[in-house]
Coordinates of C-alpha atoms in Angstrom, one line a residue:
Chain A
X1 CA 133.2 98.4 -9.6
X2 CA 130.9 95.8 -10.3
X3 CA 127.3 96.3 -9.5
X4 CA 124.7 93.3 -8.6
X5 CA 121.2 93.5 -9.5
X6 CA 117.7 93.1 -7.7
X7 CA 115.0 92.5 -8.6
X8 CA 112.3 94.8 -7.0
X9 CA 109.1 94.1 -8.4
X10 CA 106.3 96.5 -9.3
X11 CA 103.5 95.2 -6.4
X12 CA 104.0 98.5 -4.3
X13 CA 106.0 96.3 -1.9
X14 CA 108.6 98.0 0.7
X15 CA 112.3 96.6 -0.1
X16 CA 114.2 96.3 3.0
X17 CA 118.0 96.8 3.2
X18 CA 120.1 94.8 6.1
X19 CA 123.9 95.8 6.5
X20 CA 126.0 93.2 8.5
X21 CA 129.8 94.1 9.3
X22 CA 131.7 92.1 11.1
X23 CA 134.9 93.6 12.3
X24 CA 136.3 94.7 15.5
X25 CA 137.1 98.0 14.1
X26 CA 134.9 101.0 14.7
X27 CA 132.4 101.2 11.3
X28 CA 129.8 103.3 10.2
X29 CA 127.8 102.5 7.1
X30 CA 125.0 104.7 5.3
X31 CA 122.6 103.9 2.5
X32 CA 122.4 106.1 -0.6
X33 CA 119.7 105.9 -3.4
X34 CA 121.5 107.1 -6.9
X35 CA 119.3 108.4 -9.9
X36 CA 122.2 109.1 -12.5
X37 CA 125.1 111.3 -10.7
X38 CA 122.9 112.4 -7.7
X39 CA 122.4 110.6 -4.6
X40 CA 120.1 111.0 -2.0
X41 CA 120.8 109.6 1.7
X42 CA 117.5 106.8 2.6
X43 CA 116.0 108.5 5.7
X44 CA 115.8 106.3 8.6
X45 CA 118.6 104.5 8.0
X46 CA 121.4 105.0 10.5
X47 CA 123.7 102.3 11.6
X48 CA 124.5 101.2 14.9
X49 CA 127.6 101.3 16.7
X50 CA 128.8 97.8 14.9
X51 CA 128.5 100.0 11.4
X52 CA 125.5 97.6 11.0
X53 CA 122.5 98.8 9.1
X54 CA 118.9 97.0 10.7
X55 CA 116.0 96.4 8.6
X56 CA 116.1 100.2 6.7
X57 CA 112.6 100.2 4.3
X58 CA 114.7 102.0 1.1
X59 CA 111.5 102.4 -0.5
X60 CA 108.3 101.1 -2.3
X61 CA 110.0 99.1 -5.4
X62 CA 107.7 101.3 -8.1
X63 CA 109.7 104.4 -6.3
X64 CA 112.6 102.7 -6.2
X65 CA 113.2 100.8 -9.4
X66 CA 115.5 101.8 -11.9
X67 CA 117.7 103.6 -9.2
X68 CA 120.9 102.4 -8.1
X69 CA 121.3 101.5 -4.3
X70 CA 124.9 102.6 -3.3
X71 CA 125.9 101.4 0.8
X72 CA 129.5 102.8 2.1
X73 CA 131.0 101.3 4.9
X74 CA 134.2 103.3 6.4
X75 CA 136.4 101.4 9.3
X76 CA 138.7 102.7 11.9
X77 CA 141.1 100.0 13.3
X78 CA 142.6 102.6 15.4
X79 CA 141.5 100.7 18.6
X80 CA 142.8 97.4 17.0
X81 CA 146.4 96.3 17.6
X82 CA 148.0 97.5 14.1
X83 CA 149.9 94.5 13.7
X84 CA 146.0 92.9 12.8
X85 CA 145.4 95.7 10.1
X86 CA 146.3 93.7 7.7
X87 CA 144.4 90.8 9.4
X88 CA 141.3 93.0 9.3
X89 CA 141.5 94.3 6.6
X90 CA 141.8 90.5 4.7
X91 CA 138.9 89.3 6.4
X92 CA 136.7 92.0 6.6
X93 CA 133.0 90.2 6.0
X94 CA 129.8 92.4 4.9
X95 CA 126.9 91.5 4.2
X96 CA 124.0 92.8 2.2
X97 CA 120.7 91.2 2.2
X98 CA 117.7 93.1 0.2
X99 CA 114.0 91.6 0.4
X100 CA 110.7 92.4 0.0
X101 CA 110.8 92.2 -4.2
X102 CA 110.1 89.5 -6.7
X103 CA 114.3 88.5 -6.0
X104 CA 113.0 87.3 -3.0
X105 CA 115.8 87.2 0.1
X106 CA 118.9 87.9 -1.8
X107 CA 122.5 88.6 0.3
X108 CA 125.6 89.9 -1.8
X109 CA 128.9 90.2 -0.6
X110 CA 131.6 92.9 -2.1
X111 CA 134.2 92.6 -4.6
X112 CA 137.6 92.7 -3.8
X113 CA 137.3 96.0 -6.0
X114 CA 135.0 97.4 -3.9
X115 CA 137.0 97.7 -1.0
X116 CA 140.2 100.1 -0.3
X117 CA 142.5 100.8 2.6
X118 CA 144.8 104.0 3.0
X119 CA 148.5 103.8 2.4
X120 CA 148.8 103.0 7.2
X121 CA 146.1 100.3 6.7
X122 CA 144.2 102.0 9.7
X123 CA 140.8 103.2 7.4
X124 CA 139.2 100.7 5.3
X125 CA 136.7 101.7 2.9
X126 CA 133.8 99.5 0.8
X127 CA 131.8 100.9 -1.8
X128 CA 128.8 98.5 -2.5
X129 CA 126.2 99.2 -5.5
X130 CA 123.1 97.4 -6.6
X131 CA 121.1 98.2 -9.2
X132 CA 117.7 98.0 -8.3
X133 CA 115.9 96.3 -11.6
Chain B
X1 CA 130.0 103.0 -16.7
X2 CA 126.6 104.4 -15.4
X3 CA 128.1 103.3 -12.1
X4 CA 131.5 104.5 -12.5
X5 CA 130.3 108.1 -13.8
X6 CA 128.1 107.4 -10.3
X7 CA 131.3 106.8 -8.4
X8 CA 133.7 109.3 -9.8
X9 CA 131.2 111.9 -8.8
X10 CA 131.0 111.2 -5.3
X11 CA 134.9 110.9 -5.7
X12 CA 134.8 114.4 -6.8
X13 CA 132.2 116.1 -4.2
X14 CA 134.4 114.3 -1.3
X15 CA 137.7 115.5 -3.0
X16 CA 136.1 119.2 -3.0
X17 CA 134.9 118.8 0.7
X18 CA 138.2 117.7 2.3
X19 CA 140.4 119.8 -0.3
X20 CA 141.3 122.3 2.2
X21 CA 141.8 119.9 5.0
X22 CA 145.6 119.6 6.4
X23 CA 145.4 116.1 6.4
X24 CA 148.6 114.1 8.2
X25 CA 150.7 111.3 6.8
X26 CA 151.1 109.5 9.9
X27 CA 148.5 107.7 11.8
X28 CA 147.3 109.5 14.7
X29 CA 146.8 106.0 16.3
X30 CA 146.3 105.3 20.0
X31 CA 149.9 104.5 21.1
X32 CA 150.8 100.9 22.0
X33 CA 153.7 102.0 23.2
X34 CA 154.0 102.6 27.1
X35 CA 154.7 98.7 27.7
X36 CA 156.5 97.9 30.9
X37 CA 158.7 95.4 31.1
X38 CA 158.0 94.2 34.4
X39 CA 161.0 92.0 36.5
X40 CA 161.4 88.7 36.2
X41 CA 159.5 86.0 38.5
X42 CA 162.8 84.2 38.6
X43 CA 164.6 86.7 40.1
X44 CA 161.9 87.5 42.4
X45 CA 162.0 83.9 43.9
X46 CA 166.1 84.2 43.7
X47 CA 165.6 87.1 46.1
X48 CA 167.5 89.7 43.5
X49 CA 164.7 91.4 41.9
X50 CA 164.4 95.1 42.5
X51 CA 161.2 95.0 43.9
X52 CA 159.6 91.6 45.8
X53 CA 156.7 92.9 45.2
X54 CA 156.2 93.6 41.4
X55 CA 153.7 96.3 40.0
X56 CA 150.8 94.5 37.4
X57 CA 152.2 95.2 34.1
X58 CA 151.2 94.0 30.2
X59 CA 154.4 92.6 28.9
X60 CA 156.1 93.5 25.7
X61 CA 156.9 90.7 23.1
X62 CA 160.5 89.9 24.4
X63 CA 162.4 91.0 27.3
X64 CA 165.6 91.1 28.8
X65 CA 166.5 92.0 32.2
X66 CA 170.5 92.6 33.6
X67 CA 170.8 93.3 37.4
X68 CA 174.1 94.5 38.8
X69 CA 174.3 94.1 42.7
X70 CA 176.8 96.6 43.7
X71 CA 178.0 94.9 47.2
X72 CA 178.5 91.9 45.6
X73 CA 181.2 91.6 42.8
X74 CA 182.6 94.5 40.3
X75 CA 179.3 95.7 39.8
X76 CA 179.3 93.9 36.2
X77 CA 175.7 92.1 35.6
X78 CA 175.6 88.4 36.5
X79 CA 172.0 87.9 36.4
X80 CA 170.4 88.2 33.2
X81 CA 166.6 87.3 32.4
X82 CA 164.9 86.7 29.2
X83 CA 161.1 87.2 28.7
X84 CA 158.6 86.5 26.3
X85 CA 154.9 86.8 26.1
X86 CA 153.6 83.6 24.0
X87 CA 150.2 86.4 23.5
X88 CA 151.8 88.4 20.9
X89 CA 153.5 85.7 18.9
X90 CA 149.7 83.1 19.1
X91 CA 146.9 85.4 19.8
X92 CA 144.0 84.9 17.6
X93 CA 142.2 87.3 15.0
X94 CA 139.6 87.7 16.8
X95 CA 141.5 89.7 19.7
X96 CA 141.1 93.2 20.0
X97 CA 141.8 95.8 22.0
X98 CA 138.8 96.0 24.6
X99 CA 139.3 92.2 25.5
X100 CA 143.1 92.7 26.2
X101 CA 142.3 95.8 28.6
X102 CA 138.9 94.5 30.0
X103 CA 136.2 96.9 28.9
X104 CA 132.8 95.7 28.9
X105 CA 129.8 98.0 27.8
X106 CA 127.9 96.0 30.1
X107 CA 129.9 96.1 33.4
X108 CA 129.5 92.3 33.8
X109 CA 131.6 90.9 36.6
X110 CA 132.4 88.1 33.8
X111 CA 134.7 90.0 32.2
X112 CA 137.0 91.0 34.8
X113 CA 138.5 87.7 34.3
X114 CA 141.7 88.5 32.3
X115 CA 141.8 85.3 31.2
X116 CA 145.5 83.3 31.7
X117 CA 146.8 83.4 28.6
X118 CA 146.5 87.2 27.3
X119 CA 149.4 88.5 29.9
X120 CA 151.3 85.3 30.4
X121 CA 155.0 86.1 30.4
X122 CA 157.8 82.8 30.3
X123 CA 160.8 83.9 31.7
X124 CA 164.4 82.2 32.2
X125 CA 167.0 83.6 34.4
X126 CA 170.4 82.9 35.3
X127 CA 173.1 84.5 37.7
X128 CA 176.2 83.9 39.5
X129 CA 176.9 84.4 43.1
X130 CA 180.7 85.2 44.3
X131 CA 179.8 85.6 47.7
X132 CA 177.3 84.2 50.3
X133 CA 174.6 87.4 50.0
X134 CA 171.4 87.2 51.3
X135 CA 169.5 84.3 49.6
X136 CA 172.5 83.3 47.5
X137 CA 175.1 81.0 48.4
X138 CA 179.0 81.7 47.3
X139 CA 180.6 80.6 44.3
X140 CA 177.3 79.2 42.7
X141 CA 175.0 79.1 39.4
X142 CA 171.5 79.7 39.7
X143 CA 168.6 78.5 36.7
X144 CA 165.4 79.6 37.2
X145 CA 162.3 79.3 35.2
X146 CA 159.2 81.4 36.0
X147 CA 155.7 82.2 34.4
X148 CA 153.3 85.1 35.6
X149 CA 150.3 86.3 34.1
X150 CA 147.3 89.1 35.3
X151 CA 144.1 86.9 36.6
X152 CA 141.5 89.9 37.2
X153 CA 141.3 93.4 36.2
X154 CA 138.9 95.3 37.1
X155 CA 138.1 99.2 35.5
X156 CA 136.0 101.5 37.4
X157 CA 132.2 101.7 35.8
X158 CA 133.0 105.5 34.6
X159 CA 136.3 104.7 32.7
X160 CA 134.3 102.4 31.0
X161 CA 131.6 104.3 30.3
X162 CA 133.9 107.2 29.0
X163 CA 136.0 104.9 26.9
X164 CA 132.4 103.6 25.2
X165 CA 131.6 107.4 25.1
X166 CA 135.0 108.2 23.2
X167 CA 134.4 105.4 21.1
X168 CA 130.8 106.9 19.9
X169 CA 132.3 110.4 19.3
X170 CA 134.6 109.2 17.0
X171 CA 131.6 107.3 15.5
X172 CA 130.2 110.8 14.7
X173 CA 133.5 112.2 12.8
X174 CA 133.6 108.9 11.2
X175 CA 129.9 109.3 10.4
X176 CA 129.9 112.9 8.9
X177 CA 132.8 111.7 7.2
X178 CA 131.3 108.5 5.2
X179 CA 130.4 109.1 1.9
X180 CA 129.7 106.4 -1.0
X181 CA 132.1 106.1 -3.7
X182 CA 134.8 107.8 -1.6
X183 CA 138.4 105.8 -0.9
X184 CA 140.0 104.8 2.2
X185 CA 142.4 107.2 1.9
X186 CA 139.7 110.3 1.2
X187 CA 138.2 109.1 4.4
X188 CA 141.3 108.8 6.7
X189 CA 142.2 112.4 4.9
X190 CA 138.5 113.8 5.8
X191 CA 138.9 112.3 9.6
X192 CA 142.2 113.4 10.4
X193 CA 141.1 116.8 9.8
X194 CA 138.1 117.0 11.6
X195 CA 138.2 119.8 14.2
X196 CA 137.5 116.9 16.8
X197 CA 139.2 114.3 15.9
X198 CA 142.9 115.0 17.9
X199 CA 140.9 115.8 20.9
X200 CA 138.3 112.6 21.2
X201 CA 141.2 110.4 20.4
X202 CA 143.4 111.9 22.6
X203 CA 140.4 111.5 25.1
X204 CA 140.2 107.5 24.3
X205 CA 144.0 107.1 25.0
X206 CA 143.8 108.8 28.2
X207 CA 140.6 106.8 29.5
X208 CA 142.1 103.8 28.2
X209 CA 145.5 104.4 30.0
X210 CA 143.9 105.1 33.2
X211 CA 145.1 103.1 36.4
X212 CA 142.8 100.1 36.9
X213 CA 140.7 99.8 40.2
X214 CA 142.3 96.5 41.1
X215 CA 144.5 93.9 39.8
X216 CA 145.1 90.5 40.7
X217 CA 148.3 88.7 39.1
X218 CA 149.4 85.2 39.9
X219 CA 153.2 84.0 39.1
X220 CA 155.1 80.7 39.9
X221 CA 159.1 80.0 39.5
X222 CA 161.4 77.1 40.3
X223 CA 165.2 77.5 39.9
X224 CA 167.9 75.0 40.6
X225 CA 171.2 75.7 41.8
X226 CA 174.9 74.4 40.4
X227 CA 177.7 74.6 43.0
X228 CA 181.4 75.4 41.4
X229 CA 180.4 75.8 38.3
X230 CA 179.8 72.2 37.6
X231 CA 176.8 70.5 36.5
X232 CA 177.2 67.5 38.1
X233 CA 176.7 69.1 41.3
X234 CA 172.9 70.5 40.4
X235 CA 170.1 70.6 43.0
X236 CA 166.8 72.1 43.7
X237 CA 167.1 75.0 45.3
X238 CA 163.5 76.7 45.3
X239 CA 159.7 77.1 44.4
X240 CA 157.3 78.9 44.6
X241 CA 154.1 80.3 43.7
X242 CA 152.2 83.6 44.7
X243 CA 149.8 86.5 44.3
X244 CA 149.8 89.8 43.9
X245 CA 147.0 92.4 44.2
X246 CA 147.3 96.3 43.3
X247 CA 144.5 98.6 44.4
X248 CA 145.7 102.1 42.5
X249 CA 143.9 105.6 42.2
X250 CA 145.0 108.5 40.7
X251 CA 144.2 112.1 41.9
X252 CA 144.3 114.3 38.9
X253 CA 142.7 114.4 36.0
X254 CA 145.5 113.7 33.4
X255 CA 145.9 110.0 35.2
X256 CA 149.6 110.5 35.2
X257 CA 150.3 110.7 39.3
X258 CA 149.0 107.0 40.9
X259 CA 149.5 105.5 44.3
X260 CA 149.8 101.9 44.4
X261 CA 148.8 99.9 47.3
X262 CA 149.6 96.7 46.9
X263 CA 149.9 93.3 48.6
X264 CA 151.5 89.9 48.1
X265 CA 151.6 86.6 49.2
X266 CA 153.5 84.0 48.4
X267 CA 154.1 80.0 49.2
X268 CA 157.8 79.3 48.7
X269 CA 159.8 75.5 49.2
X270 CA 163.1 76.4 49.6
X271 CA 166.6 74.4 50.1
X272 CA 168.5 75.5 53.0
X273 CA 171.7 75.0 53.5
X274 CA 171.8 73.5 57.3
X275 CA 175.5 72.4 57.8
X276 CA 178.0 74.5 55.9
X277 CA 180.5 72.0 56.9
X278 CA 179.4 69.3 55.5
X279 CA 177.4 71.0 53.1
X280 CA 173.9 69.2 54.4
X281 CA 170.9 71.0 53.1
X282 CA 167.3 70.5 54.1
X283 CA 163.8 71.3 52.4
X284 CA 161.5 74.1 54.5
X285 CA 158.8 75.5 53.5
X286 CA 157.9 79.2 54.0
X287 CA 155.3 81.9 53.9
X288 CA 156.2 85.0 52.5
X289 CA 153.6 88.0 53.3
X290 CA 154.8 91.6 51.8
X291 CA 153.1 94.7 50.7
X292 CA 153.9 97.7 48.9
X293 CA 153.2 101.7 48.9
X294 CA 154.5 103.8 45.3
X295 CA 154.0 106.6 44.0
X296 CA 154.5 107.5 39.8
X297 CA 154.2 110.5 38.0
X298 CA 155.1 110.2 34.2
X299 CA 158.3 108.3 34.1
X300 CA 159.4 108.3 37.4
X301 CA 158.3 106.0 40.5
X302 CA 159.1 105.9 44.0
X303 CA 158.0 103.4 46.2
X304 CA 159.0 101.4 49.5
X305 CA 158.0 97.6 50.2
X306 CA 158.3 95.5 53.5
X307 CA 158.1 91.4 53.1
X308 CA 158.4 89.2 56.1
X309 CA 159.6 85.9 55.5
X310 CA 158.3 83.0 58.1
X311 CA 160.0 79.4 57.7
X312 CA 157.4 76.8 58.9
X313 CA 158.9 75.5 62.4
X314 CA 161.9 77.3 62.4
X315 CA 161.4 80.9 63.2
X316 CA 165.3 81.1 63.5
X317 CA 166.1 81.8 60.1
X318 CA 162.9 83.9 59.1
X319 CA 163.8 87.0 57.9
X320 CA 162.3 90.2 56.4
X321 CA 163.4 92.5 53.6
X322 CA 162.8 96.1 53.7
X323 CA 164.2 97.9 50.3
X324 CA 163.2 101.3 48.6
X325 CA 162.9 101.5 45.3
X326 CA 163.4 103.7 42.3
X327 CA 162.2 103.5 38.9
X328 CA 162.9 105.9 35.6
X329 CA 161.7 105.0 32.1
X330 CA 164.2 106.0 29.8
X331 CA 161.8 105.0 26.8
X332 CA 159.5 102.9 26.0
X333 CA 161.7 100.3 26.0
X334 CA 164.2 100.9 28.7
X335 CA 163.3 101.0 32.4
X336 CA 165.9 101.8 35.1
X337 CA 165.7 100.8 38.2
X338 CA 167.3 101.1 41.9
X339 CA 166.9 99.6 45.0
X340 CA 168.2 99.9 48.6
X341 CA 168.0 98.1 51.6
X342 CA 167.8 95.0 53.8
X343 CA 167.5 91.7 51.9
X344 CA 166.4 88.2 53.5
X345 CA 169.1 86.6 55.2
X346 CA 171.6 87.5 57.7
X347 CA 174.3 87.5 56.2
X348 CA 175.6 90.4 53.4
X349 CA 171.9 91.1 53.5
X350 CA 172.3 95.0 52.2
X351 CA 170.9 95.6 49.1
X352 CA 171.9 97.6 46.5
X353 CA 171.2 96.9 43.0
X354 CA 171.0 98.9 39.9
X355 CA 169.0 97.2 37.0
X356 CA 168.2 97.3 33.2
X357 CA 165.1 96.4 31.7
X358 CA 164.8 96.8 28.2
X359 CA 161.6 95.4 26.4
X360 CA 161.7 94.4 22.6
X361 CA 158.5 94.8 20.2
X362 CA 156.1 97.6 19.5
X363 CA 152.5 95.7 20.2
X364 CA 150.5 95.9 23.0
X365 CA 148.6 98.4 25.4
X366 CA 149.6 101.0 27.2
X367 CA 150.0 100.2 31.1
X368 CA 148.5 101.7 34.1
X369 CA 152.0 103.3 35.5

């Protein structure tokens, strides 16, 4: 795993996490804020129906800085024709886009590491972290 | 390694929470399976198709059709049909499963275009006549090529709305199930064993298997015939093109009884055969106007279907066909069927007919019967 870095700022701005997946699949994604092992789910944060997290406010950056921003995003291709698992699975596209700190309007992608599928190729699983600096 | 210690951790507090699950090997996947492997446009227009009047289906990936006519011949299959569906081989990523069985959160009219190319089907059929029997002429080869393909489907507004329902409920097991750091295989394992899971995704297959309101299909075939067995001796023998439209219901909850009422129309050109003597033959053009009434519960269907046949200015040789038919599916993909009755024609017109379908590939949607 191979975490990116922000950078939040100490101004008492709000950073603001967007989640983009694009898949025909059925996704869910959900925000975690890490201090060491513990993690803390972000409260208004849900995603919608597209597994897309909209605008979340993860927190004022002089809260906020030093933790470590962790997003999961889980996929169910079970409504997708199985023969495009593999299809979905390859071009699976999320993107992360943090803003309101001195990085500006900064979008990361995953790793190739960061993402896993179980041994049918129905659930996909990413695992994004960004340190918040 | 901060963020691996991070990761393992949530590794470990997901492992603890779906320990105990009985998690499954196999996907418990909404089955694709169910295909139909509908008959042949080309032996519709040859007149030796079970049914005239052919029940909407999605077609598998390659077909093949043999049809035995048991009054004419040693009951050996002379007609054989090969299908395939160019969708399966060429559809693009993008395609999923919603488009390909029309559902629309929004209930826009739009989408209950079909579009031509998802069910397109591209048959070619061949058979051998020994006899003069209805359509047929004796001791002749008949090529046909035929394509069909669904035009509109449309789902009533609350099997939509409960398939978009199903669809959030599984949301929620997927969303109690999500946890960062976890693999895709913790989170298939943590799913599977939700107390819900079997049930809302039996409840998805069901809503997305049931019978459409109405369906509107559109085929076209042209077939040549070869007298003797020689091709020198090749001619047109007929076109056509028509539509057919299914209104079906079903009357219990599980979906697995429907009635199908259905209609069809159809413009043919055909080659008739005016002299036998000198063997002079002469274009007409005809209208042929059928419907349909069947009934299927599970595997088996039952249905009866009346066609009358009208040449344009020569009312002489119009004719109707009148045949019951009966249909078991064996498996998914074999479908027998039966049929008995009056075919078009006067002469040898009875009909009976026992026929194979088997179907070839494993992708797809389930079909309304």
């Amino acid at each position: 795993m191979a975490a990116d870095s922000y950078h939040v700022g100490t101004d008492g701005s709000e950073i603001i996490l967007n989640v983009r997946v694009s898949t025909a699949g059925i996704a869910f994604s959900k925000a975690q804020l890490f201090v060491d092992k513990a993690g803390t789910d972000i409260p208004n944060c849900d995603c919608d129906d597209d597994g897309d997290i909209i605008d979340c406010q993860t927190g004022v950056n002089t809260d906020i800085k030093g933790k470590m921003l962790g997003i999961a995003t889980s996929v169910d291709l079970e409504t997708v024709d199985p023969s495009l698992w593999q299809t979905m699975y390859d071009n699976l596209v999320i993107k992360y886009t943090l803003s309101g700190g001195t990085g500006g309007k900064k979008t990361f992608n995953y790793a190739d590491e960061d993402k896993s599928k179980d041994p049918t190729g129905q659930f996909i699983q990413v695992n994004k972290f960004i340190n918040l600096i | 390694m901060r963020d691996r210690k991070i990761k393992i951790s949530w590794l470990i507090a997901h492992i603890l929470v779906c320990h105990f699950a009985s998690a499954q090997d196999n996907p418990l996947s909404i089955p694709l399976a169910n295909l139909k492997t509908p008959n042949s446009p080309c032996f519709q227009l040859l007149d030796i198709s079970p049914s005239s009047v052919e029940h909407p289906g999605n077609p598998k990936e390659f077909a093949v059709s043999a049809l035995s006519q048991l009054n004419n011949g040693n009951g050996i299959p002379k007609n054989f049909a090969y299908e395939i569906a160019p969708y399966w081989f060429f559809k693009p990523q993008s395609e999923n499963v919603y488009k390909y069985i029309n559902v629309d959160a929004s209930h826009s009219a739009a989408h209950y275009y079909t579009g031509i190319l998802r069910k397109l089907a591209i048959s070619i059929a061949s058979t051998f006549s020994d006899s003069t029997s209805g359509s047929l002429l004796n001791n002749t080869n008949y090529i046909s090529f035929g394509i069909r393909t669904n035009l509109i489907t449309i789902r009533k507004n609350s099997n939509i709305d409960n398939i978009i329902q199903d669809i959030h409920n599984l949301h929620g097991i997927q969303g109690s199930c999500t946890v960062v750091g976890q693999t895709a295989t913790e989170l298939a394992q943590c799913e599977r064993s939700h107390p819900n899971y079997k049930t809302d995704s039996a409840a998805l297959q069901n809503d997305m298997n049931e019978t459409p309101l109405f369906q509107l299909d559109a085929a076209a075939a042209y077939s040549e015939a070869y007298a003797a067995n020689s091709f020198n001796n090749s001619r047109f023998n007929r076109s056509a093109e028509w539509i057919t439209a299914t209104f079906g219901e079903s009357f219990w909850r599980n979906h697995r009884d429907k009635f199908y009422l259905m209609g069809m129309f159809k413009l043919l050109q055909d080659k008739i055969l005016t002299d036998t003597a000198k063997s002079v033959f002469e274009n007409k053009s005809a209208i042929d106007l059928g419907g349909k009434l069947s009934y299927s519960n599970g595997n088996f269907l039952i249905g009866v279907e009346f066609v009358q046949r009208t040449y344009a200015g020569d009312k002489a040789i119009s004719s109707n066909r009148c045949v019951g038919i009966i249909q078991y599916k064996m498996n998914d993909n074999l479908y027998l069927t039966t049929s008995f009755g009056q075919n078009f024609g006067s002469t040898h017109n009875l009909f009976t007919l026992v026929g194979l379908n088997f179907g070839f590939g494993n992708k797809g949607l389930s079909l309304p019967d």
